Short mmCIF file of N, CA and C in Angstrom, two decimals:
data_model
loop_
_atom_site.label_atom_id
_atom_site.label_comp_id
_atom_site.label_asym_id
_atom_site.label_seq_id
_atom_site.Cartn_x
_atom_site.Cartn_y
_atom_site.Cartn_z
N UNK A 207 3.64 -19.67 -8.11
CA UNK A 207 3.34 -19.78 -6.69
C UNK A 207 2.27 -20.83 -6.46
N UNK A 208 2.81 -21.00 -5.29
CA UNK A 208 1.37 -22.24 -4.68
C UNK A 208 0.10 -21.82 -4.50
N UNK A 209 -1.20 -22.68 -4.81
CA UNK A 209 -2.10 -21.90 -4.61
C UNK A 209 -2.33 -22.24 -3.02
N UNK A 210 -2.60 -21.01 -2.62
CA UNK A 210 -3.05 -21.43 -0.85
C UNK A 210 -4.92 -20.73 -0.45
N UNK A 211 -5.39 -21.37 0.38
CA UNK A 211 -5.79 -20.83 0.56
C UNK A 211 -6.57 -19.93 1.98
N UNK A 212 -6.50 -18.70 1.47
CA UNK A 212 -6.04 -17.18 2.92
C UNK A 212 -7.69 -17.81 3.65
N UNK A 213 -7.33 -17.52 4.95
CA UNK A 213 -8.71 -17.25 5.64
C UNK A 213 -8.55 -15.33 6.41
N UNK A 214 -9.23 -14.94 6.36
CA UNK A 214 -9.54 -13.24 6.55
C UNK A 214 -9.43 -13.14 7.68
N UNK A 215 -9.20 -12.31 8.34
CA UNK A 215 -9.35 -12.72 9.91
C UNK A 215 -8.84 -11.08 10.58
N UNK A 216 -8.52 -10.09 9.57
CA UNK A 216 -8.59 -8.56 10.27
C UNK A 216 -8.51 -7.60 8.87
N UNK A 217 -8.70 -6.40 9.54
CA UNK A 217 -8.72 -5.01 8.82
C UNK A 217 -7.87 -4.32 8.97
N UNK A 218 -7.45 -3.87 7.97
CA UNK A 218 -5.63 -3.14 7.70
C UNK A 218 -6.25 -1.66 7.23
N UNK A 219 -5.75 -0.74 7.42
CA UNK A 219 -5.57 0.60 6.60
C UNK A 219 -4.10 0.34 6.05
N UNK A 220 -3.98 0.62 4.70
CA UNK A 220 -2.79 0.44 4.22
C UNK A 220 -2.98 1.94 3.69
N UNK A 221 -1.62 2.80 3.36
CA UNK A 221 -1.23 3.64 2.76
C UNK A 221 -0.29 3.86 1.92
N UNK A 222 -0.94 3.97 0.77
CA UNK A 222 0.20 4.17 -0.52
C UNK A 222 1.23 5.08 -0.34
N UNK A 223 1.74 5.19 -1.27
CA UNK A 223 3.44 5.89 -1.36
C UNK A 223 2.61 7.27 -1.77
N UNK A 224 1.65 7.50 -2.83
CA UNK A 224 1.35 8.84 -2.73
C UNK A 224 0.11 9.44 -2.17
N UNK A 225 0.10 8.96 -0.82
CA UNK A 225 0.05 9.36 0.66
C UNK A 225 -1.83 8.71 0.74
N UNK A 226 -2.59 8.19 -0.29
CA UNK A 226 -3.98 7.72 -0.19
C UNK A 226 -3.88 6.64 0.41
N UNK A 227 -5.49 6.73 1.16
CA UNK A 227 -5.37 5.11 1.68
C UNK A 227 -6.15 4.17 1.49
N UNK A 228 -6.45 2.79 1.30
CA UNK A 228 -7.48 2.06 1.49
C UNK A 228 -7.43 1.16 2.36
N UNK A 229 -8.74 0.28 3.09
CA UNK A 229 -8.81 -0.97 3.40
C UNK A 229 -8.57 -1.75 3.04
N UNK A 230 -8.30 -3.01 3.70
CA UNK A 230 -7.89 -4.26 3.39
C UNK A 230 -8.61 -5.59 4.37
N UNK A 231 -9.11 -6.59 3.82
CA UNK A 231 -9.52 -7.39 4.71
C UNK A 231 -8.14 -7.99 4.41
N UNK A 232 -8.02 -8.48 5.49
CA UNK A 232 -5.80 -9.67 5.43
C UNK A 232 -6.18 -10.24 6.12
N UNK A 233 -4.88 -10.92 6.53
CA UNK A 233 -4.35 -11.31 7.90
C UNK A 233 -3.04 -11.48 8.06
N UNK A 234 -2.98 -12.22 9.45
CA UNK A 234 -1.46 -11.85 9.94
C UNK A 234 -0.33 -12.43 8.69
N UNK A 235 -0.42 -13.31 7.80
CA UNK A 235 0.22 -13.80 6.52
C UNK A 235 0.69 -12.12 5.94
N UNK A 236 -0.83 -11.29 5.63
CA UNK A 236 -1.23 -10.36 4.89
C UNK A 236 -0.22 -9.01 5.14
N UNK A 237 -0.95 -9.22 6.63
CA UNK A 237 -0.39 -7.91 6.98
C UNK A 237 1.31 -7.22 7.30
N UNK A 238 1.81 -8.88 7.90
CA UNK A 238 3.68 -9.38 7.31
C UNK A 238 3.94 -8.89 6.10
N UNK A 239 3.23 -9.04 4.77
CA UNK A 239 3.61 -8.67 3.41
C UNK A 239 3.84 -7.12 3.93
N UNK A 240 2.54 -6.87 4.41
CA UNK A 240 2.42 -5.45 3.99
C UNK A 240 3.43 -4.39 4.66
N UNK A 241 4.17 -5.32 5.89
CA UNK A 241 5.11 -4.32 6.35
C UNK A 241 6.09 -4.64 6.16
N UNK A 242 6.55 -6.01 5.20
CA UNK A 242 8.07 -5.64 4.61
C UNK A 242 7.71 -4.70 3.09
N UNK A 243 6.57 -4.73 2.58
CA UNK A 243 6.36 -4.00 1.38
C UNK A 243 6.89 -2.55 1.64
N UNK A 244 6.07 -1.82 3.06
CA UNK A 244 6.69 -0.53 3.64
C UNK A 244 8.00 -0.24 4.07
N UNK A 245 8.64 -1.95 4.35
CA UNK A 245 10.33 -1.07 4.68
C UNK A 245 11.04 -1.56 3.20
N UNK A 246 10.37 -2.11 2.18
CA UNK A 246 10.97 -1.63 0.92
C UNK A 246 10.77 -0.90 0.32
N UNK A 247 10.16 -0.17 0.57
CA UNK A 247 9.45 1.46 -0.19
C UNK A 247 8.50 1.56 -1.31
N UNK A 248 7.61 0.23 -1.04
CA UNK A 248 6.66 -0.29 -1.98
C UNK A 248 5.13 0.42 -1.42
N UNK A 249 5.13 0.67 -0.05
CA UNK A 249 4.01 1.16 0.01
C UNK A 249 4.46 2.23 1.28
N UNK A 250 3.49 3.56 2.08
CA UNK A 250 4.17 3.59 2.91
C UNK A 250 3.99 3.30 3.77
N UNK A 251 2.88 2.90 4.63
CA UNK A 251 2.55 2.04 5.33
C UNK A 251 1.34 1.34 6.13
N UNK A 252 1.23 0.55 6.66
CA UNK A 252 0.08 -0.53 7.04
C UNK A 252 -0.18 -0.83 8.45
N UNK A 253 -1.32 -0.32 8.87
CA UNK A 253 -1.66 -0.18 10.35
C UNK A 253 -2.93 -1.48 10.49
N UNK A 254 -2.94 -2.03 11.45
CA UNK A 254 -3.94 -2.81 11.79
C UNK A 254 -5.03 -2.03 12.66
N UNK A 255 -6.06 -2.08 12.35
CA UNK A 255 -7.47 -1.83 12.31
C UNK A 255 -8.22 -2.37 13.40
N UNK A 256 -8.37 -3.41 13.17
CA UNK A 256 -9.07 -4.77 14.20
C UNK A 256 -9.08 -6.07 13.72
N UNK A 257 -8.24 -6.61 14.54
CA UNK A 257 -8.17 -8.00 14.71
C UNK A 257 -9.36 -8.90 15.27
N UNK A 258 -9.45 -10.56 14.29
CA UNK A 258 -9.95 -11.42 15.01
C UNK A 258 -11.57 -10.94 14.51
N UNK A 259 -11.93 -10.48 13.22
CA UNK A 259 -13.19 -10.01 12.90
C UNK A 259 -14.18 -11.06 12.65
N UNK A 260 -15.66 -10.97 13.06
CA UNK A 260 -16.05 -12.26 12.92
C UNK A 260 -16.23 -12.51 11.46
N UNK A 261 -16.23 -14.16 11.00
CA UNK A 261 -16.16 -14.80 9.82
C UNK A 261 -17.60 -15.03 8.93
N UNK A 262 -18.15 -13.34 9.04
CA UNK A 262 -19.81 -13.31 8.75
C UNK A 262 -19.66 -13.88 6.94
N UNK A 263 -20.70 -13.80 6.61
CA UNK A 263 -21.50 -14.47 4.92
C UNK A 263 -20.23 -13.09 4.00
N UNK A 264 -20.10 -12.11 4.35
CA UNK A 264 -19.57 -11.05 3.93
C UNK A 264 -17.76 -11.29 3.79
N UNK A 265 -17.60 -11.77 4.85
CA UNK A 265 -15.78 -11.95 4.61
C UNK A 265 -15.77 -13.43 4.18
N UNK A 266 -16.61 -14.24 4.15
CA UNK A 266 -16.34 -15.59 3.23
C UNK A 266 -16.85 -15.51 1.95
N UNK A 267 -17.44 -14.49 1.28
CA UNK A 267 -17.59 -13.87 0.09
C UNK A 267 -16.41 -13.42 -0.63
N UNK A 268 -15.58 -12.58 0.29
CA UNK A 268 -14.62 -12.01 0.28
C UNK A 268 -13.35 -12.52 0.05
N UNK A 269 -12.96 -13.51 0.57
CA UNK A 269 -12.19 -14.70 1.25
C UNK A 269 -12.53 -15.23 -0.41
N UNK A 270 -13.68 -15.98 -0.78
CA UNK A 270 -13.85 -16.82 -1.93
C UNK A 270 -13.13 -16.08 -3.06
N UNK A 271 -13.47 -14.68 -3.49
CA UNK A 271 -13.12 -13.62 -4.27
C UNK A 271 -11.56 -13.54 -4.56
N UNK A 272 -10.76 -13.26 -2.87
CA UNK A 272 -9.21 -13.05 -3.01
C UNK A 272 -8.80 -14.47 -3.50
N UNK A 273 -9.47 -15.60 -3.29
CA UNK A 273 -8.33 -16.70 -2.65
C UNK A 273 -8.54 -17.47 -4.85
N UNK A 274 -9.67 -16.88 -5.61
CA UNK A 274 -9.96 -17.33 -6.82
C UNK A 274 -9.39 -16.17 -7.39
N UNK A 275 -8.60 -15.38 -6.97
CA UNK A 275 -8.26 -14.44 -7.58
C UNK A 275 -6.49 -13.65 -7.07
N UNK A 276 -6.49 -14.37 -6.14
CA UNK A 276 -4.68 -14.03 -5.67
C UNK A 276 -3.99 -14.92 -5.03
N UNK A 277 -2.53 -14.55 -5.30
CA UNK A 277 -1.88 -15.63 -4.27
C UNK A 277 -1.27 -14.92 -3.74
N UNK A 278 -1.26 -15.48 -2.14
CA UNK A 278 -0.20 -14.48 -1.40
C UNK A 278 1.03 -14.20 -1.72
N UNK A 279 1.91 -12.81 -1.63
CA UNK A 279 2.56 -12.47 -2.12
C UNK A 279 4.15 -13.28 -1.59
N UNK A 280 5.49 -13.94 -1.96
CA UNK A 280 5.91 -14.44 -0.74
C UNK A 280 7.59 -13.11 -0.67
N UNK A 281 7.78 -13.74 0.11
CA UNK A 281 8.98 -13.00 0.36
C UNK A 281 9.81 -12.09 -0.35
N UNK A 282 9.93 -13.00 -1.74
CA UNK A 282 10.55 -12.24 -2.60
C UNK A 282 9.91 -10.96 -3.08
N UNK A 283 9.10 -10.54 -3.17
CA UNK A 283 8.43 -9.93 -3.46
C UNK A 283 9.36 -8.11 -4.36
N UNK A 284 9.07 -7.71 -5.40
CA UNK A 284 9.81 -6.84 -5.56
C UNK A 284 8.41 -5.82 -6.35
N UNK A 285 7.15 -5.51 -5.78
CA UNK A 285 6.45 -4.71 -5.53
C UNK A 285 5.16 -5.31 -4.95
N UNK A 286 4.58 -4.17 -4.42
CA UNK A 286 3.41 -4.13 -3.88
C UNK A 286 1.71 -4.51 -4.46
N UNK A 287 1.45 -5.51 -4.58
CA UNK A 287 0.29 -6.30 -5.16
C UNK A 287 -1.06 -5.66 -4.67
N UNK A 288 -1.70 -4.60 -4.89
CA UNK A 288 -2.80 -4.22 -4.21
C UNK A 288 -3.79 -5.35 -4.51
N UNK A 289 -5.06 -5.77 -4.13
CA UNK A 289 -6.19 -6.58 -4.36
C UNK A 289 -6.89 -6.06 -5.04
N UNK A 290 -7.04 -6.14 -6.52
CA UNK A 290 -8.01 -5.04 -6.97
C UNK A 290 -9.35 -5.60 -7.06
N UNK A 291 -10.56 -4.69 -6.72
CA UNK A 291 -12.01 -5.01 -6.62
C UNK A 291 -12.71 -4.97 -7.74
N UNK A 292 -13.72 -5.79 -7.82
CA UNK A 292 -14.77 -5.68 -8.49
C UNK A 292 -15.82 -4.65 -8.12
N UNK A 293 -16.73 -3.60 -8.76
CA UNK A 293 -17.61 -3.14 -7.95
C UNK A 293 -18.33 -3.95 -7.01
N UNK A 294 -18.90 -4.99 -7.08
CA UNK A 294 -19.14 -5.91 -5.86
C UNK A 294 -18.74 -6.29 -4.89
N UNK A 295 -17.36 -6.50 -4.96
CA UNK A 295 -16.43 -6.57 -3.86
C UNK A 295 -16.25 -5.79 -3.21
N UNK A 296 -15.86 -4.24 -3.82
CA UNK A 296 -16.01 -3.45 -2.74
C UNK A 296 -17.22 -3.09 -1.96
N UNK A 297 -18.49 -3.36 -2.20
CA UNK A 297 -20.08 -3.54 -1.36
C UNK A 297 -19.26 -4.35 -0.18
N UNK A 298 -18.89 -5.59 -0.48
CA UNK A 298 -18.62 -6.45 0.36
C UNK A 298 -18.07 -5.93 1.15
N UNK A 299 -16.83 -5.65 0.93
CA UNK A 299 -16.01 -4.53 1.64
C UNK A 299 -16.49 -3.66 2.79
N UNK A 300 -17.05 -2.40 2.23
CA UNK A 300 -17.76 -1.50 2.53
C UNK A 300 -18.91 -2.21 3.58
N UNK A 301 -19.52 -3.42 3.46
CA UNK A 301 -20.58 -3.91 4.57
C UNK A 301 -19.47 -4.48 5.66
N UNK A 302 -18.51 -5.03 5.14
CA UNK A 302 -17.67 -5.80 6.29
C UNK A 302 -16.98 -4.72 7.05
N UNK A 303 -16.69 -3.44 6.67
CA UNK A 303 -16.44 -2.48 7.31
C UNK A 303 -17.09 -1.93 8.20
N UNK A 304 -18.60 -2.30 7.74
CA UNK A 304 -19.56 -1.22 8.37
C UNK A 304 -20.18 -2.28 9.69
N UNK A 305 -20.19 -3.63 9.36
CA UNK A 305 -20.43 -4.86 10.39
C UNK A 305 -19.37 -4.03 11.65
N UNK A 306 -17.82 -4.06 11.37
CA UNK A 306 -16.86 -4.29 12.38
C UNK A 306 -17.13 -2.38 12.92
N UNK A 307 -17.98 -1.77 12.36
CA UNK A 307 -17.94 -0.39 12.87
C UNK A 307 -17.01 0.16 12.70
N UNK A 308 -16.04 0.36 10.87
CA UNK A 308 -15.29 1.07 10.72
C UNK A 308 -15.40 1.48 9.52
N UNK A 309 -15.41 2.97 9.36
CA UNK A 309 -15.29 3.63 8.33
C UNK A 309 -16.69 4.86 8.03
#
């Protein structure tokens, strides 16, 4: 795959197949994956959160992290790629959550 690189730009609750959930910083690229992933039975499904979050020191941390560390998933896709964290990342996380007043 190409390397691209994502800019962050909302918060997803995604829900696994055995029924847990986590956050996600995405975007609209992201969050497309995430709902053909749910009508292939890869995950079960992915709600948007809040859109349009601002682009604080915390989601361009974040942003640097996914984009040196994933490529978006494309179409073909024949499972569900979670983002896995570093303990640091999820801080990041967890503050960018707590910036947008969620969680």
């Amino acid at each position: 795959m190409e390397k691209q690189h994502q800019v962050l730009t909302l918060i997803e609750e995604i829900t696994r197949n055995d029924g847990s959930k986590y956050y996600e910083i995405g975007n609209m690229v992201h969050n497309g994956r995430a709902e053909l992933a749910a009508e292939r039975g890869f995950i079960k499904e992915v709600r948007i959160l809040q859109l349009n979050i601002p682009h604080s020191r915390n989601v361009i941390r974040y942003e640097d992290f996914i984009n040196s560390h994933y490529v978006m998933q494309d179409e073909s896709m024949d499972h569900w790629e979670e983002w896995k964290r570093t303990p640091e990342m999820d801080q990041v996380v967890n503050d960018i959550l707590k910036e947008n007043h969620i969680g």
